[in-house]
mmCIF file of C-alpha atoms in Angstrom:
data_model
loop_
_atom_site.group_PDB
_atom_site.id
_atom_site.type_symbol
_atom_site.label_atom_id
_atom_site.label_comp_id
_atom_site.label_asym_id
_atom_site.label_seq_id
_atom_site.Cartn_x
_atom_site.Cartn_y
_atom_site.Cartn_z
ATOM 1 C CA UNK A 1 119.055 -131.278 138.702
ATOM 2 C CA UNK A 2 115.111 -133.237 138.763
ATOM 3 C CA UNK A 3 114.585 -135.200 136.089
ATOM 4 C CA UNK A 4 111.648 -134.812 133.612
ATOM 5 C CA UNK A 5 111.742 -137.382 131.817
ATOM 6 C CA UNK A 6 112.157 -135.344 128.458
ATOM 7 C CA UNK A 7 115.499 -133.709 128.099
ATOM 8 C CA UNK A 8 117.523 -131.694 125.050
ATOM 9 C CA UNK A 9 120.079 -134.523 123.895
ATOM 10 C CA UNK A 10 123.425 -133.785 121.439
ATOM 11 C CA UNK A 11 123.752 -136.563 119.122
ATOM 12 C CA UNK A 12 125.873 -139.312 120.847
ATOM 13 C CA UNK A 13 125.571 -138.328 124.408
ATOM 14 C CA UNK A 14 126.818 -140.681 126.699
ATOM 15 C CA UNK A 15 122.414 -140.525 128.312
ATOM 16 C CA UNK A 16 123.625 -143.394 131.236
ATOM 17 C CA UNK A 17 120.315 -144.470 130.633
ATOM 18 C CA UNK A 18 117.820 -142.049 131.395
ATOM 19 C CA UNK A 19 117.204 -140.903 128.315
ATOM 20 C CA UNK A 20 117.548 -142.340 125.239
ATOM 21 C CA UNK A 21 121.081 -142.787 122.867
ATOM 22 C CA UNK A 22 120.854 -140.414 119.304
ATOM 23 C CA UNK A 23 122.427 -141.148 116.515
ATOM 24 C CA UNK A 24 124.718 -139.045 114.791
ATOM 25 C CA UNK A 25 121.932 -137.769 112.368
ATOM 26 C CA UNK A 26 119.570 -137.758 115.430
ATOM 27 C CA UNK A 27 117.903 -140.770 115.186
ATOM 28 C CA UNK A 28 116.856 -142.499 118.645
ATOM 29 C CA UNK A 29 119.333 -145.509 118.496
ATOM 30 C CA UNK A 30 117.302 -148.945 119.162
ATOM 31 C CA UNK A 31 118.409 -150.999 121.734
ATOM 32 C CA UNK A 32 118.507 -155.007 122.358
ATOM 33 C CA UNK A 33 114.834 -155.367 123.599
ATOM 34 C CA UNK A 34 113.117 -153.435 121.312
ATOM 35 C CA UNK A 35 111.403 -155.731 119.260
ATOM 36 C CA UNK A 36 109.226 -154.721 116.725
ATOM 37 C CA UNK A 37 108.491 -151.214 116.872
ATOM 38 C CA UNK A 38 105.180 -149.823 116.976
ATOM 39 C CA UNK A 39 103.249 -148.032 114.974
ATOM 40 C CA UNK A 40 104.758 -144.034 115.478
ATOM 41 C CA UNK A 41 102.159 -141.827 116.609
ATOM 42 C CA UNK A 42 101.581 -137.491 116.234
ATOM 43 C CA UNK A 43 101.312 -136.642 119.741
ATOM 44 C CA UNK A 44 99.300 -133.020 119.488
ATOM 45 C CA UNK A 45 100.538 -131.506 123.714
ATOM 46 C CA UNK A 46 102.674 -133.803 126.131
ATOM 47 C CA UNK A 47 102.862 -132.614 129.729
ATOM 48 C CA UNK A 48 105.010 -134.025 132.529
ATOM 49 C CA UNK A 49 103.536 -133.332 136.744
ATOM 50 C CA UNK A 50 105.600 -134.047 139.154
ATOM 51 C CA UNK A 51 103.936 -134.647 143.340
ATOM 52 C CA UNK A 52 104.455 -131.701 145.063
ATOM 53 C CA UNK A 53 103.322 -130.534 148.390
ATOM 54 C CA UNK A 54 100.802 -133.238 147.760
ATOM 55 C CA UNK A 55 99.492 -132.162 143.901
ATOM 56 C CA UNK A 56 100.661 -133.062 140.770
ATOM 57 C CA UNK A 57 103.328 -130.174 139.438
ATOM 58 C CA UNK A 58 103.360 -129.294 135.689
ATOM 59 C CA UNK A 59 107.215 -129.694 134.814
ATOM 60 C CA UNK A 60 106.736 -129.906 131.117
ATOM 61 C CA UNK A 61 104.228 -128.393 128.682
ATOM 62 C CA UNK A 62 104.849 -129.413 124.745
ATOM 63 C CA UNK A 63 102.541 -128.189 122.210
ATOM 64 C CA UNK A 64 103.095 -126.848 118.659
ATOM 65 C CA UNK A 65 105.959 -129.582 118.708
ATOM 66 C CA UNK A 66 106.317 -132.355 116.198
ATOM 67 C CA UNK A 67 105.965 -134.717 118.560
ATOM 68 C CA UNK A 68 106.660 -138.239 118.116
ATOM 69 C CA UNK A 69 104.855 -141.381 120.237
ATOM 70 C CA UNK A 70 106.850 -145.228 120.633
ATOM 71 C CA UNK A 71 105.688 -147.808 121.652
ATOM 72 C CA UNK A 72 108.881 -151.259 121.998
ATOM 73 C CA UNK A 73 108.890 -154.374 123.196
ATOM 74 C CA UNK A 74 111.059 -153.001 126.166
ATOM 75 C CA UNK A 75 110.291 -149.228 125.645
ATOM 76 C CA UNK A 76 107.938 -146.222 125.460
ATOM 77 C CA UNK A 77 109.980 -143.000 123.763
ATOM 78 C CA UNK A 78 108.731 -138.957 122.785
ATOM 79 C CA UNK A 79 110.996 -137.706 120.151
ATOM 80 C CA UNK A 80 110.908 -135.045 118.569
ATOM 81 C CA UNK A 81 113.860 -133.613 116.436
ATOM 82 C CA UNK A 82 112.660 -129.503 115.875
ATOM 83 C CA UNK A 83 112.227 -127.922 119.708
ATOM 84 C CA UNK A 84 113.434 -124.512 118.967
ATOM 85 C CA UNK A 85 110.265 -123.070 120.875
ATOM 86 C CA UNK A 86 106.741 -124.644 122.181
ATOM 87 C CA UNK A 87 106.533 -125.269 125.486
ATOM 88 C CA UNK A 88 108.550 -125.689 128.970
ATOM 89 C CA UNK A 89 110.482 -128.418 130.749
ATOM 90 C CA UNK A 90 111.372 -127.761 134.388
ATOM 91 C CA UNK A 91 110.383 -124.222 134.682
ATOM 92 C CA UNK A 92 108.015 -122.139 132.614
ATOM 93 C CA UNK A 93 110.497 -120.373 130.102
ATOM 94 C CA UNK A 94 110.021 -121.146 127.265
ATOM 95 C CA UNK A 95 112.397 -124.557 126.462
ATOM 96 C CA UNK A 96 114.009 -122.779 123.197
ATOM 97 C CA UNK A 97 115.682 -120.588 125.766
ATOM 98 C CA UNK A 98 116.847 -124.221 128.296
ATOM 99 C CA UNK A 99 119.376 -124.347 126.078
ATOM 100 C CA UNK A 100 122.273 -121.926 127.920
ATOM 101 C CA UNK A 101 120.941 -122.952 130.763
ATOM 102 C CA UNK A 102 121.315 -126.440 130.237
ATOM 103 C CA UNK A 103 124.840 -125.954 128.575
ATOM 104 C CA UNK A 104 125.825 -124.171 131.372
ATOM 105 C CA UNK A 105 126.274 -127.438 134.161
ATOM 106 C CA UNK A 106 127.550 -130.060 131.657
ATOM 107 C CA UNK A 107 131.447 -130.189 130.632
ATOM 108 C CA UNK A 108 132.994 -128.520 127.978
ATOM 109 C CA UNK A 109 132.852 -131.857 125.264
ATOM 110 C CA UNK A 110 129.099 -131.896 125.526
ATOM 111 C CA UNK A 111 128.140 -127.859 125.763
ATOM 112 C CA UNK A 112 129.997 -128.066 122.189
ATOM 113 C CA UNK A 113 128.140 -131.359 121.125
ATOM 114 C CA UNK A 114 125.183 -129.105 122.145
ATOM 115 C CA UNK A 115 126.021 -126.254 120.325
ATOM 116 C CA UNK A 116 126.016 -128.179 117.284
ATOM 117 C CA UNK A 117 122.529 -129.216 117.609
ATOM 118 C CA UNK A 118 119.527 -131.102 120.072
ATOM 119 C CA UNK A 119 116.898 -133.531 120.296
ATOM 120 C CA UNK A 120 114.471 -133.865 122.580
ATOM 121 C CA UNK A 121 114.242 -137.347 123.211
ATOM 122 C CA UNK A 122 112.465 -138.860 126.688
ATOM 123 C CA UNK A 123 111.720 -142.989 127.225
ATOM 124 C CA UNK A 124 110.252 -145.083 129.962
ATOM 125 C CA UNK A 125 111.305 -148.846 130.434
ATOM 126 C CA UNK A 126 107.935 -150.894 130.872
ATOM 127 C CA UNK A 127 109.390 -152.566 134.186
ATOM 128 C CA UNK A 128 108.933 -148.506 135.282
ATOM 129 C CA UNK A 129 105.340 -147.944 134.578
ATOM 130 C CA UNK A 130 102.930 -148.045 137.597
ATOM 131 C CA UNK A 131 100.117 -147.711 135.736
ATOM 132 C CA UNK A 132 98.410 -146.541 132.731
ATOM 133 C CA UNK A 133 95.134 -144.608 131.747
ATOM 134 C CA UNK A 134 93.174 -143.497 128.698
ATOM 135 C CA UNK A 135 89.948 -140.318 128.470
ATOM 136 C CA UNK A 136 87.674 -140.342 125.157
ATOM 137 C CA UNK A 137 87.386 -136.846 123.684
ATOM 138 C CA UNK A 138 84.766 -135.003 125.171
ATOM 139 C CA UNK A 139 83.659 -131.122 124.495
ATOM 140 C CA UNK A 140 86.091 -129.740 127.019
ATOM 141 C CA UNK A 141 89.166 -132.619 126.529
ATOM 142 C CA UNK A 142 91.105 -134.163 123.634
ATOM 143 C CA UNK A 143 91.849 -138.370 123.944
ATOM 144 C CA UNK A 144 94.219 -138.856 125.422
ATOM 145 C CA UNK A 145 96.811 -140.918 127.352
ATOM 146 C CA UNK A 146 98.466 -141.103 130.860
ATOM 147 C CA UNK A 147 101.145 -143.325 131.864
ATOM 148 C CA UNK A 148 102.346 -143.361 135.766
ATOM 149 C CA UNK A 149 105.970 -143.802 137.225
ATOM 150 C CA UNK A 150 107.520 -143.378 140.621
ATOM 151 C CA UNK A 151 110.545 -141.088 140.175
ATOM 152 C CA UNK A 152 114.111 -141.936 142.329
ATOM 153 C CA UNK A 153 116.773 -140.783 140.912
ATOM 154 C CA UNK A 154 116.897 -137.676 143.862
ATOM 155 C CA UNK A 155 116.962 -140.382 146.246
ATOM 156 C CA UNK A 156 113.073 -140.249 146.690
ATOM 157 C CA UNK A 157 110.495 -141.608 145.846
ATOM 158 C CA UNK A 158 107.928 -138.854 144.114
ATOM 159 C CA UNK A 159 105.119 -139.917 142.005
ATOM 160 C CA UNK A 160 104.751 -138.150 138.463
ATOM 161 C CA UNK A 161 102.801 -139.142 135.266
ATOM 162 C CA UNK A 162 103.000 -138.260 131.413
ATOM 163 C CA UNK A 163 99.505 -137.196 129.774
ATOM 164 C CA UNK A 164 99.770 -137.240 125.879
ATOM 165 C CA UNK A 165 97.495 -135.973 124.066
ATOM 166 C CA UNK A 166 96.448 -137.339 120.476
ATOM 167 C CA UNK A 167 93.992 -135.844 117.464
ATOM 168 C CA UNK A 168 90.919 -136.874 117.525
ATOM 169 C CA UNK A 169 92.086 -140.016 114.655
ATOM 170 C CA UNK A 170 93.365 -142.140 117.613
ATOM 171 C CA UNK A 171 92.027 -144.356 119.697
ATOM 172 C CA UNK A 172 93.643 -143.874 123.073
ATOM 173 C CA UNK A 173 91.673 -146.689 124.638
ATOM 174 C CA UNK A 174 93.464 -148.838 121.999
ATOM 175 C CA UNK A 175 97.125 -147.083 122.946
ATOM 176 C CA UNK A 176 96.415 -147.946 127.075
ATOM 177 C CA UNK A 177 96.131 -151.359 126.286
ATOM 178 C CA UNK A 178 98.786 -151.836 124.109
ATOM 179 C CA UNK A 179 100.891 -150.108 126.377
ATOM 180 C CA UNK A 180 99.098 -152.867 128.842
ATOM 181 C CA UNK A 181 100.140 -155.651 126.968
ATOM 182 C CA UNK A 182 103.903 -154.018 126.381
ATOM 183 C CA UNK A 183 104.184 -153.846 129.754
ATOM 184 C CA UNK A 184 103.264 -157.456 130.740
ATOM 185 C CA UNK A 185 104.611 -159.248 128.115
ATOM 186 C CA UNK A 186 108.284 -157.570 129.410
ATOM 187 C CA UNK A 187 107.369 -157.787 133.239
ATOM 188 C CA UNK A 188 106.194 -161.596 133.092
ATOM 189 C CA UNK A 189 109.186 -162.115 130.896
ATOM 190 C CA UNK A 190 111.737 -160.947 133.336
ATOM 191 C CA UNK A 191 113.324 -163.574 136.444
ATOM 192 C CA UNK A 192 111.056 -161.411 138.835
ATOM 193 C CA UNK A 193 109.303 -163.554 141.732
ATOM 194 C CA UNK A 194 105.687 -162.564 141.999
ATOM 195 C CA UNK A 195 103.819 -163.270 144.752
ATOM 196 C CA UNK A 196 100.958 -165.713 144.424
ATOM 197 C CA UNK A 197 98.877 -162.716 144.936
ATOM 198 C CA UNK A 198 100.658 -160.659 142.541
ATOM 199 C CA UNK A 199 100.425 -162.829 139.756
ATOM 200 C CA UNK A 200 97.140 -163.186 140.307
ATOM 201 C CA UNK A 201 96.458 -158.677 139.465
ATOM 202 C CA UNK A 202 98.699 -159.974 136.200
ATOM 203 C CA UNK A 203 96.760 -162.527 135.644
ATOM 204 C CA UNK A 204 93.036 -160.488 135.507
ATOM 205 C CA UNK A 205 95.385 -157.395 134.321
ATOM 206 C CA UNK A 206 95.857 -159.217 131.213
ATOM 207 C CA UNK A 207 92.804 -161.025 130.421
ATOM 208 C CA UNK A 208 90.759 -158.616 131.169
ATOM 209 C CA UNK A 209 90.316 -156.652 128.036
ATOM 210 C CA UNK A 210 90.587 -152.862 126.942
ATOM 211 C CA UNK A 211 89.887 -150.441 129.996
ATOM 212 C CA UNK A 212 86.585 -150.008 130.751
ATOM 213 C CA UNK A 213 85.742 -146.354 130.580
ATOM 214 C CA UNK A 214 84.388 -145.817 134.033
ATOM 215 C CA UNK A 215 84.038 -142.177 133.139
ATOM 216 C CA UNK A 216 84.733 -139.242 130.972
ATOM 217 C CA UNK A 217 88.462 -138.227 132.768
ATOM 218 C CA UNK A 218 90.875 -140.704 132.707
ATOM 219 C CA UNK A 219 90.240 -144.889 133.449
ATOM 220 C CA UNK A 220 92.979 -145.815 135.118
ATOM 221 C CA UNK A 221 94.801 -149.601 135.522
ATOM 222 C CA UNK A 222 97.548 -149.846 138.068
ATOM 223 C CA UNK A 223 100.226 -152.285 137.593
ATOM 224 C CA UNK A 224 101.132 -154.917 140.419
ATOM 225 C CA UNK A 225 104.150 -154.248 140.826
ATOM 226 C CA UNK A 226 106.790 -151.486 139.350
ATOM 227 C CA UNK A 227 110.572 -150.707 139.972
ATOM 228 C CA UNK A 228 111.251 -146.604 140.340
ATOM 229 C CA UNK A 229 113.773 -144.712 138.342
ATOM 230 C CA UNK A 230 116.662 -144.239 139.176
ATOM 231 C CA UNK A 231 116.283 -147.670 141.619
ATOM 232 C CA UNK A 232 118.349 -151.117 141.740
ATOM 233 C CA UNK A 233 117.446 -154.505 141.734
ATOM 234 C CA UNK A 234 115.563 -155.300 138.803
ATOM 235 C CA UNK A 235 117.736 -157.345 135.915
ATOM 236 C CA UNK A 236 116.059 -156.844 132.474
ATOM 237 C CA UNK A 237 115.416 -160.166 130.802
ATOM 238 C CA UNK A 238 117.169 -161.878 128.105
ATOM 239 C CA UNK A 239 114.079 -161.950 125.409
ATOM 240 C CA UNK A 240 110.686 -161.001 125.462
ATOM 241 C CA UNK A 241 107.456 -163.346 125.088
ATOM 242 C CA UNK A 242 105.344 -161.591 123.544
ATOM 243 C CA UNK A 243 102.190 -161.886 123.670
ATOM 244 C CA UNK A 244 102.668 -162.328 128.026
ATOM 245 C CA UNK A 245 101.735 -165.971 128.564
ATOM 246 C CA UNK A 246 100.737 -166.694 132.654
ATOM 247 C CA UNK A 247 103.228 -168.121 134.184
ATOM 248 C CA UNK A 248 102.481 -171.694 136.156
#
């Protein structure tokens, strides 16, 4: 089954790290490197697109739901406690119909847990962030932030994007900059070895200030390096130096 970033998750379900762990009360369980949580942001609508045959195809569309976005020192989390209707995941069927198909594909024990209830949850750790963008509110579009990553869970790297649409009171430009700052701090705190060119590019992003509005659409900043979802080789930092400090 294709990994689509967000899925219905049962309380205390083992997700192999691909999705957030939920407590018995369906709260998102903190991870050791989460650090100080940012303020929860209400998301008006969220979608996930995936590159298919040369163009991005929508895999997830969540609307008319109480969606929450959290940005920690190690990851971005999207969460919705009540989701019986309002969009689709993996097909054009309403997500209220997804549970039966999902239950049929898991073990009896996990299926029993799912019947007790689920919450929608997904997360993206900062090492997987490939690029971030924002767009201003216009007469035709909501203000929004987009996060790009590579999915390798099926053994082939595929370009994917998450789009978060906010209400007018959210400063999407500031949210995008905060995402960059957290990703930079996380990556600078790891034991990765960067080339001189990569280090120079990281430093340019670190000191660049707000992402410039070059057009009315999405304004992108691409990170020098990233690690695909489902890939191997990345070792998380033991602690995070925040804000990011340039390496010598």
